C-alpha cells in the first residue's frame, strides 16, 4: 500500500501536500475524498479559460484562446482562497515538530503524513486531539473550531481492535518491504520498476550541488561497455535490469507471521487478546507475541504449547516496532537504517501507479515468508476491502454514482473526474484479479452443469464470461473468431459512449483480460438482470441480431444526444412482424432499465460502421482504389468495423471538400452575376453542378492521394459549424491524440504539428492563385453554413444543397455526415421507403473504406518518411496506425505500401518494425490456441517449448517432460474437472520449429494477406534483418510471459535456448477504459498553443496549472502528467532555469519508467532529454550514463539501424567531444552521419550538420585534412540547399577558412622541424579543446532547442511572424517551399 503522502520527505517537516500546488517540489497522489487541493493558484488565469467544453467547439483551433476568454461562464472563475497555516504536532517519544497544512485538507491526511514520517511511521492506531477534543478523521480542517496558526495537535495512542491490529501489522510489513522490488516483479499492488536512480546515483537535485567537482574532466570514466559501441552485434539482456545496491534488503526479521494459535479462545478474548503473532528475530530468537487492546507483548506460548500469559519481562508496547526494538538489537539498527533509506528515495519510485504494469523479465527472487501476502491470496481482498463496511464493493453502483456527480463548475468537475478515475482503476484491478481466478479454476461457475467453454462466473460483484461462441450466438458472424473480437469492439463502444458522457445514459464497467490463452470479459452487473430472463428486460434493440427489434422513446431521446458526436444516424428497421422500428444505434445495442431505474446500454460492439474492405458482400462493388489493392478480403469474422479516429478524419476530410465546393459555386454565381447574364443560365448551371462536383470530387480524391490530405489534422481544422463536429467528438480525438502523442517523437500538440501539411483538398496554392476571390467566397460559404439555412437567399441555399449532396451529408441545409451502423448486418431489414437513404449510406461506407486505403495509409507512410511519425517498436507502430484510424488488420497492406514506396531505403526501420510486429502477432494467435490445450502443471514446460520453437536455432526442440510424467498425466486427466477448453493435454509437446514457422507464414497470409518467406527463425532474421532479442521482447509483452533475466544463447544448434526454469510467470494482458481529466487537458492544450505562439511564460503558467489539475484527478502517477512534466522541463530549460528543468525531467523519466515500462520508447526519449539537462547543469558523467542507458535500451528494442539512433549518437559524440575523448566521440558521430545520410538522404541539412560535428572533432585531434574534407561536404550541402547568402552557408565557409589556416600553420611547423631538426623555433600551435558552452550550443541545435535572443524587438517580430504563418495556414496554404521544410531546426520554436 502506498499512502497518499508517500512523497513527503521526513527531512522537511514543514512540507505538506496542499502547499505543493506550485508544482515545484513534489506532486501528490490525492485521496479520492478531498477536493480542490492544488488550490492556492487561481483556478482560472483568465486565459485558456475558454476551454470549458461547449466553448471549445466554436474556436478555430487551440490558437484563438487569448481572445476567446471573455465569454466564459461566470461561474468558471472560482478563486479558492487557500492560505496554508502551521500546526505543531506532539507525538509521544519524539520532539514536537511543525507541519504545514491547508484548510481544504482532511484530518485523515495528517494521519497519513505521520504514518509516513521517519520518526512516527510505526504508529497507526492513534487519534489527534486539540485541547483534549478528539478530531473527526473525515472533517476538513477549516471546519474545526479553534484550529489556527500555531495550534498544538497531540498524538494520542488509542486502544486496538482486531481491525486496527491487522492494519498495524500490515503497515509494519509494508515498511519492512518498502525497498524490496519483489512486488514490482510479481506485478502486484500497482508496483512497477524504475532504474533511473542507479544511473544518477540518487536524486539529481542534491547531486548537482554535491558533485560540482564532476566537471573536472579527469575523473570521468567515459568508456561504455563493449555492447553499447556502434557496430556491436551483441545484444545482452542482463543490463536491462542493473543491480540496485539498495535492494539487497537489510534483514530486520527472519519471520513475521500469524501464529497457528489464532483466533484467541473465548476466555482470552475476554482478557483483551486480539490475535497472536509468531516472530523469529535475526538473532534466531523465537518469540510469540500477543496483540491486545493495549498493545503488543511477549507471551509464553511456543510452537506446540499454548500459554497466553505475559512473559517476564513482557515488553508491553503500543507499537510492534517498539517491542521488536527492545528484544532484537539487529532489528533496531536495521529498521532505522531502512527507514532512512526509504524516505530518501524519490517519491515517484514508491507511489502506486493507477493501473498495474507488468515486467517481461525478472531476476530469480528468493521466496520469503510473508504473512500478509499469504492472507491476501486467500481472501477476496481488493485494495483494502476488509476495512470497508459491507465487505464486497458494489462496482456497478460505484461506477454509476460517480457519473451522476454534479459537473457545473471546475471544482465539481475535478471531484467528479477524480472519483470516476479512482473507481475505474480499482475496478480494472478487481476485474483482472477475478479473471485470473476464473481461468486458474478458483471460482465456481454459476452454471456448473454446462460444458466448460459455456460457463459464466460471478466473483466480487463482477460478471465474467469467456470469449467463446456460446450457443452459436455468433454463428453467422464467424463463430469463435467473432466471439473473440466482440469484447474489444464492445469495449471501444463503451469508451466512445463514456467519452460523450450523456447524462442519464449508463454503460457497464467493462474490462477485457487475455490470460493463459483465454479471453475473459469482466462486466459490472446491472441490478436485477440476473433475476429475470433477458427477453423481458430488453426494451430497446434486439437480442437475436435483428429478427425481433424493439424501441423505446426514452432511449431514442438519450441516444439522439450521442448521435452527432459519434456520427450515428437515426434510422428505421423492420422487425419480424414487418413493423417499422426506429433506432439510433445498431440493432445489437440493447437497452435495459435496471432495478435502480437507470437506463443502461450494453453490447456496443457495432457502435462504429462496418469496414467494407474486410466484409465481402455479394453484389457490392467497392471503389476502384480498394479493388486495385485486392479488397474486399475475407476476414476471420464479420465484425470488422472502422475505428473512431477514421470516422473523425473522414468527416473532417469531407467537411473541407464541402467548404471548397460551396465556395467555388458561390464564385461562379458571382461571376455570372457580374457578367449580367439573364437568370436562367445561372440556374441551369447551378443545377448541373452536382455532376461537376461529382467529377470534382474524384479529382480531389485522386489529388488526395498525391498531396498529403487534410485528414491528418483530425480535429483542428476549420470547425466553424457547430453542427460539424460537436463537443464530445473533439474532446475524444484530442484526448486520444494526446495520450498517444508522447510515444511518438513529433511535437506534442495536434494543432501545431500538421499545419504544414494541410494543403489537402485545396491542392495547395495553385488553386488559390488561379481563383483570386476564393478566400472571400469561402468566408461567404462559411456564413451560409453557419446559419441553419433559413433566411438565406434561395440561390445560396441551392449552393449549400448541391454541396451537401456531393459530400453525402444527411441534411440538405448544413454539413452533417453520419453513418448507419446496421448497413450490411446480416439479418437486419430496412423498410421500403428508406431505400434511397440506404443507398446513400452504402456509398458513404464504400467511400470511407476507400479513404482509409487511399489517404490514411499513404499519409502515415509520408509521416514516416519525413520523420514526424517515428515508431520504435510494435506498440508505438500500433499507436501510429490507430491514431490515423488504421486497424492493425491493415498491417499487411501497410507493409506492402512501404515495400512499393520509391524511398523504400528510408523506410527500412519502419518495414523492419512492421515485419517484427506481424510475425509476433501471428505467433501470438497460434500461442493462444496452443496454451488452451495445456494444463496448469505443464505450463512452464509448454511455454519454454513454444519459445524454443519460435526463437531457438536448435533444430529439434524437444519438450523437457520425462516420458513417465506424460503418461501419468494422461491417466489422471479423466478424473479431473478441467479448466475451460482443455484438449488432449499433451498435444502441445509435439510442436516442432518448422511446423510453427509454417503456421506463422500461413497465419500471415490468411489474416494479414501478407507473404512472409520463412521456414525457420534464422532465415527470417537473415532475410529481414530482425533481432531475436527484439522478437522475444515483443512476443513476451503481447502474451504476458515473464522470463528469467539472463543471457540466452539463441543460436546454439546443440541445445535449446530456454528451459522450463526460465519461465517465471504468465501475466494477464488487460484492456480497459482510461477516463480523462478534461479540464486539465484543455489547460494543457491552451498552454501548448501559447508556447507555439511564442508566449513562453504564459504557456508555462497554463501548463503548471494543467499539472495541478492532472494531479488532482489522476493522483501523482499518470501518462498525461508525464507529458506535462516533459513539456514543463523543456520550457524551464529554454527559459534558462536548468535546475528546475532537471527536477521536472527527472520526474518525467521516473514516471515514464513506472507507467509505461523501463524500456518503452517514450522512456528512451525521456532519458535523452534528461541527459541534455544534466549536461547543461555540469553533470557530465551522469549525462553520459543516461545516454548510454538510452542507447542500450534502443539497441534492445529496435537495433542500431533507426533514424532516432542518429540523434542519440550525435548527443553521445558531442558529450564525449566535450570531455576530450576524441576517438570514442568519432565512432559515435560517424555512425550518426551514416544513419542520417541513409534516412534523411545524403543532401539533407541533418547530414550537413553531422559533417560539421565530425569536422570539429577532427580539428580537436589536429587532423585537419579529414576535418576539411567533412566541412567541405557540409558546405556543399548548405550552398545547394540554401544558397550562398544564407547565414549557415556563410558560417560554414568561415569555418573552412579557419581550418585551412590551422592546416597551413601546422604544415609550416612540420616543415620547419624537417628542415632545422630539433633546434627549430616552433610557433606554439593553437589546439582548441572545445569549451562546454560550444558543446552545449551544438547539443541544443541537434535536439531542436533554440534559445531566442529575447530583445523586445525580436519578440515583436517573432510574434508577427507566428501570426502571419497562422493566417497562411488558415487559408489553407503553406508558403514554405518543400526544401525549406527541413529547416525546421532554425525556424520553429520547438515544442516537444
PDB file of N, CA and C in Angstrom, residues 20-24 26-28 30 38 348 1079-1081 1083-1084 1100-1116 1118 1120-1126 1128 1140 1144 1147 1151:
ATOM      1  N   UNK A  20       1.930  22.171  -2.026  1.00  0.00           N
ATOM      2  CA  UNK A  20       2.840  21.893  -3.129  1.00  0.00           C
ATOM      3  C   UNK A  20       2.235  22.305  -4.435  1.00  0.00           C
ATOM      4  N   UNK A  21       1.180  23.049  -4.369  1.00  0.00           N
ATOM      5  CA  UNK A  21       0.475  23.312  -5.607  1.00  0.00           C
ATOM      6  C   UNK A  21       1.318  24.013  -6.640  1.00  0.00           C
ATOM      7  N   UNK A  22       2.391  24.637  -6.214  1.00  0.00           N
ATOM      8  CA  UNK A  22       3.171  25.313  -7.231  1.00  0.00           C
ATOM      9  C   UNK A  22       3.907  24.314  -8.081  1.00  0.00           C
ATOM     10  N   UNK A  23       3.734  23.044  -7.790  1.00  0.00           N
ATOM     11  CA  UNK A  23       4.298  22.015  -8.664  1.00  0.00           C
ATOM     12  C   UNK A  23       5.797  21.979  -8.556  1.00  0.00           C
ATOM     13  N   UNK A  24       6.388  22.796  -7.689  1.00  0.00           N
ATOM     14  CA  UNK A  24       7.841  22.824  -7.730  1.00  0.00           C
ATOM     15  C   UNK A  24       8.433  21.637  -7.027  1.00  0.00           C
ATOM     16  N   UNK A  26       7.035  18.777  -5.080  1.00  0.00           N
ATOM     17  CA  UNK A  26       6.574  17.407  -5.241  1.00  0.00           C
ATOM     18  C   UNK A  26       5.159  17.450  -5.768  1.00  0.00           C
ATOM     19  N   UNK A  27       4.682  16.296  -6.253  1.00  0.00           N
ATOM     20  CA  UNK A  27       3.268  16.249  -6.589  1.00  0.00           C
ATOM     21  C   UNK A  27       2.706  15.064  -5.854  1.00  0.00           C
ATOM     22  N   UNK A  28       1.405  15.087  -5.637  1.00  0.00           N
ATOM     23  CA  UNK A  28       0.891  14.106  -4.706  1.00  0.00           C
ATOM     24  C   UNK A  28      -0.195  13.215  -5.261  1.00  0.00           C
ATOM     25  N   UNK A  30      -3.566  12.022  -4.707  1.00  0.00           N
ATOM     26  CA  UNK A  30      -4.604  12.520  -3.831  1.00  0.00           C
ATOM     27  C   UNK A  30      -5.538  11.406  -3.451  1.00  0.00           C
ATOM     28  N   UNK A  38      -5.048  21.642  -5.122  1.00  0.00           N
ATOM     29  CA  UNK A  38      -3.939  22.451  -5.563  1.00  0.00           C
ATOM     30  C   UNK A  38      -4.460  23.838  -5.708  1.00  0.00           C
ATOM     31  N   UNK A 348       8.428   9.293  -6.517  1.00  0.00           N
ATOM     32  CA  UNK A 348       7.879   8.623  -7.701  1.00  0.00           C
ATOM     33  C   UNK A 348       8.367   7.191  -7.835  1.00  0.00           C
ATOM     34  N   UNK A1079     -10.748  19.073 -18.013  1.00  0.00           N
ATOM     35  CA  UNK A1079     -10.323  20.462 -17.796  1.00  0.00           C
ATOM     36  C   UNK A1079      -8.808  20.583 -17.870  1.00  0.00           C
ATOM     37  N   UNK A1080      -8.145  19.651 -17.177  1.00  0.00           N
ATOM     38  CA  UNK A1080      -6.679  19.688 -17.164  1.00  0.00           C
ATOM     39  C   UNK A1080      -6.171  19.598 -18.591  1.00  0.00           C
ATOM     40  N   UNK A1081      -6.835  18.760 -19.375  1.00  0.00           N
ATOM     41  CA  UNK A1081      -6.353  18.566 -20.732  1.00  0.00           C
ATOM     42  C   UNK A1081      -6.515  19.836 -21.561  1.00  0.00           C
ATOM     43  N   UNK A1083      -6.453  22.884 -20.403  1.00  0.00           N
ATOM     44  CA  UNK A1083      -5.385  23.789 -19.972  1.00  0.00           C
ATOM     45  C   UNK A1083      -4.085  23.429 -20.679  1.00  0.00           C
ATOM     46  N   UNK A1084      -3.817  22.129 -20.698  1.00  0.00           N
ATOM     47  CA  UNK A1084      -2.574  21.654 -21.303  1.00  0.00           C
ATOM     48  C   UNK A1084      -2.512  22.102 -22.758  1.00  0.00           C
ATOM     49  N   UNK A1100       3.894  28.496 -19.874  1.00  0.00           N
ATOM     50  CA  UNK A1100       4.431  27.821 -18.700  1.00  0.00           C
ATOM     51  C   UNK A1100       3.406  27.836 -17.560  1.00  0.00           C
ATOM     52  N   UNK A1101       2.776  29.005 -17.366  1.00  0.00           N
ATOM     53  CA  UNK A1101       1.786  29.096 -16.286  1.00  0.00           C
ATOM     54  C   UNK A1101       0.618  28.154 -16.540  1.00  0.00           C
ATOM     55  N   UNK A1102       0.130  28.162 -17.786  1.00  0.00           N
ATOM     56  CA  UNK A1102      -1.017  27.301 -18.104  1.00  0.00           C
ATOM     57  C   UNK A1102      -0.662  25.838 -17.889  1.00  0.00           C
ATOM     58  N   UNK A1103       0.558  25.477 -18.279  1.00  0.00           N
ATOM     59  CA  UNK A1103       0.922  24.060 -18.162  1.00  0.00           C
ATOM     60  C   UNK A1103       1.115  23.683 -16.696  1.00  0.00           C
ATOM     61  N   UNK A1104       1.631  24.618 -15.908  1.00  0.00           N
ATOM     62  CA  UNK A1104       1.704  24.360 -14.465  1.00  0.00           C
ATOM     63  C   UNK A1104       0.318  24.147 -13.882  1.00  0.00           C
ATOM     64  N   UNK A1105      -0.619  24.970 -14.343  1.00  0.00           N
ATOM     65  CA  UNK A1105      -1.991  24.823 -13.866  1.00  0.00           C
ATOM     66  C   UNK A1105      -2.536  23.461 -14.288  1.00  0.00           C
ATOM     67  N   UNK A1106      -2.263  23.090 -15.543  1.00  0.00           N
ATOM     68  CA  UNK A1106      -2.721  21.776 -16.019  1.00  0.00           C
ATOM     69  C   UNK A1106      -2.151  20.683 -15.129  1.00  0.00           C
ATOM     70  N   UNK A1107      -0.883  20.840 -14.768  1.00  0.00           N
ATOM     71  CA  UNK A1107      -0.218  19.827 -13.935  1.00  0.00           C
ATOM     72  C   UNK A1107      -0.969  19.684 -12.604  1.00  0.00           C
ATOM     73  N   UNK A1108      -1.340  20.829 -11.993  1.00  0.00           N
ATOM     74  CA  UNK A1108      -2.099  20.773 -10.742  1.00  0.00           C
ATOM     75  C   UNK A1108      -3.406  20.018 -10.925  1.00  0.00           C
ATOM     76  N   UNK A1109      -4.104  20.336 -12.013  1.00  0.00           N
ATOM     77  CA  UNK A1109      -5.405  19.703 -12.224  1.00  0.00           C
ATOM     78  C   UNK A1109      -5.236  18.217 -12.517  1.00  0.00           C
ATOM     79  N   UNK A1110      -4.226  17.872 -13.318  1.00  0.00           N
ATOM     80  CA  UNK A1110      -3.963  16.448 -13.587  1.00  0.00           C
ATOM     81  C   UNK A1110      -3.721  15.714 -12.265  1.00  0.00           C
ATOM     82  N   UNK A1111      -2.877  16.307 -11.412  1.00  0.00           N
ATOM     83  CA  UNK A1111      -2.592  15.679 -10.129  1.00  0.00           C
ATOM     84  C   UNK A1111      -3.856  15.510  -9.317  1.00  0.00           C
ATOM     85  N   UNK A1112      -4.730  16.499  -9.443  1.00  0.00           N
ATOM     86  CA  UNK A1112      -5.953  16.459  -8.677  1.00  0.00           C
ATOM     87  C   UNK A1112      -6.839  15.298  -9.102  1.00  0.00           C
ATOM     88  N   UNK A1113      -6.836  15.005 -10.407  1.00  0.00           N
ATOM     89  CA  UNK A1113      -7.724  13.952 -10.906  1.00  0.00           C
ATOM     90  C   UNK A1113      -7.053  12.588 -10.859  1.00  0.00           C
ATOM     91  N   UNK A1114      -5.802  12.523 -11.327  1.00  0.00           N
ATOM     92  CA  UNK A1114      -5.182  11.213 -11.520  1.00  0.00           C
ATOM     93  C   UNK A1114      -4.336  10.764 -10.329  1.00  0.00           C
ATOM     94  N   UNK A1115      -4.100  11.634  -9.330  1.00  0.00           N
ATOM     95  CA  UNK A1115      -3.048  11.297  -8.388  1.00  0.00           C
ATOM     96  C   UNK A1115      -1.722  11.667  -9.026  1.00  0.00           C
ATOM     97  N   UNK A1116      -0.635  11.169  -8.461  1.00  0.00           N
ATOM     98  CA  UNK A1116       0.662  11.695  -8.899  1.00  0.00           C
ATOM     99  C   UNK A1116       1.239  10.987 -10.111  1.00  0.00           C
ATOM    100  N   UNK A1118       0.760   9.359 -13.806  1.00  0.00           N
ATOM    101  CA  UNK A1118      -0.102   9.125 -14.966  1.00  0.00           C
ATOM    102  C   UNK A1118       0.635   9.531 -16.217  1.00  0.00           C
ATOM    103  N   UNK A1120      -0.342  11.215 -18.760  1.00  0.00           N
ATOM    104  CA  UNK A1120      -0.522  12.598 -19.196  1.00  0.00           C
ATOM    105  C   UNK A1120       0.280  13.558 -18.322  1.00  0.00           C
ATOM    106  N   UNK A1121       0.453  13.193 -17.050  1.00  0.00           N
ATOM    107  CA  UNK A1121       1.286  14.034 -16.177  1.00  0.00           C
ATOM    108  C   UNK A1121       2.727  13.968 -16.673  1.00  0.00           C
ATOM    109  N   UNK A1122       3.098  12.816 -17.162  1.00  0.00           N
ATOM    110  CA  UNK A1122       4.457  12.633 -17.695  1.00  0.00           C
ATOM    111  C   UNK A1122       4.675  13.591 -18.873  1.00  0.00           C
ATOM    112  N   UNK A1123       3.707  13.670 -19.784  1.00  0.00           N
ATOM    113  CA  UNK A1123       3.836  14.575 -20.929  1.00  0.00           C
ATOM    114  C   UNK A1123       3.915  16.021 -20.452  1.00  0.00           C
ATOM    115  N   UNK A1124       3.123  16.328 -19.434  1.00  0.00           N
ATOM    116  CA  UNK A1124       3.079  17.665 -18.872  1.00  0.00           C
ATOM    117  C   UNK A1124       4.445  18.040 -18.279  1.00  0.00           C
ATOM    118  N   UNK A1125       5.005  17.135 -17.513  1.00  0.00           N
ATOM    119  CA  UNK A1125       6.303  17.396 -16.878  1.00  0.00           C
ATOM    120  C   UNK A1125       7.385  17.572 -17.926  1.00  0.00           C
ATOM    121  N   UNK A1126       7.307  16.770 -18.994  1.00  0.00           N
ATOM    122  CA  UNK A1126       8.353  16.859 -20.004  1.00  0.00           C
ATOM    123  C   UNK A1126       8.318  18.231 -20.683  1.00  0.00           C
ATOM    124  N   UNK A1128       7.071  20.958 -19.434  1.00  0.00           N
ATOM    125  CA  UNK A1128       7.488  21.964 -18.454  1.00  0.00           C
ATOM    126  C   UNK A1128       9.005  22.027 -18.369  1.00  0.00           C
ATOM    127  N   UNK A1140      15.461  23.586 -12.341  1.00  0.00           N
ATOM    128  CA  UNK A1140      14.042  23.254 -12.368  1.00  0.00           C
ATOM    129  C   UNK A1140      13.757  22.292 -13.524  1.00  0.00           C
ATOM    130  N   UNK A1144      12.038  18.600 -13.055  1.00  0.00           N
ATOM    131  CA  UNK A1144      10.822  18.163 -13.758  1.00  0.00           C
ATOM    132  C   UNK A1144      11.090  16.985 -14.679  1.00  0.00           C
ATOM    133  N   UNK A1147      11.379  13.739 -12.860  1.00  0.00           N
ATOM    134  CA  UNK A1147      10.060  13.177 -12.551  1.00  0.00           C
ATOM    135  C   UNK A1147       9.468  12.515 -13.792  1.00  0.00           C
ATOM    136  N   UNK A1151       8.412   8.684 -14.036  1.00  0.00           N
ATOM    137  CA  UNK A1151       7.017   8.357 -14.302  1.00  0.00           C
ATOM    138  C   UNK A1151       6.884   7.491 -15.549  1.00  0.00           C
TER     139      UNK A1151
END
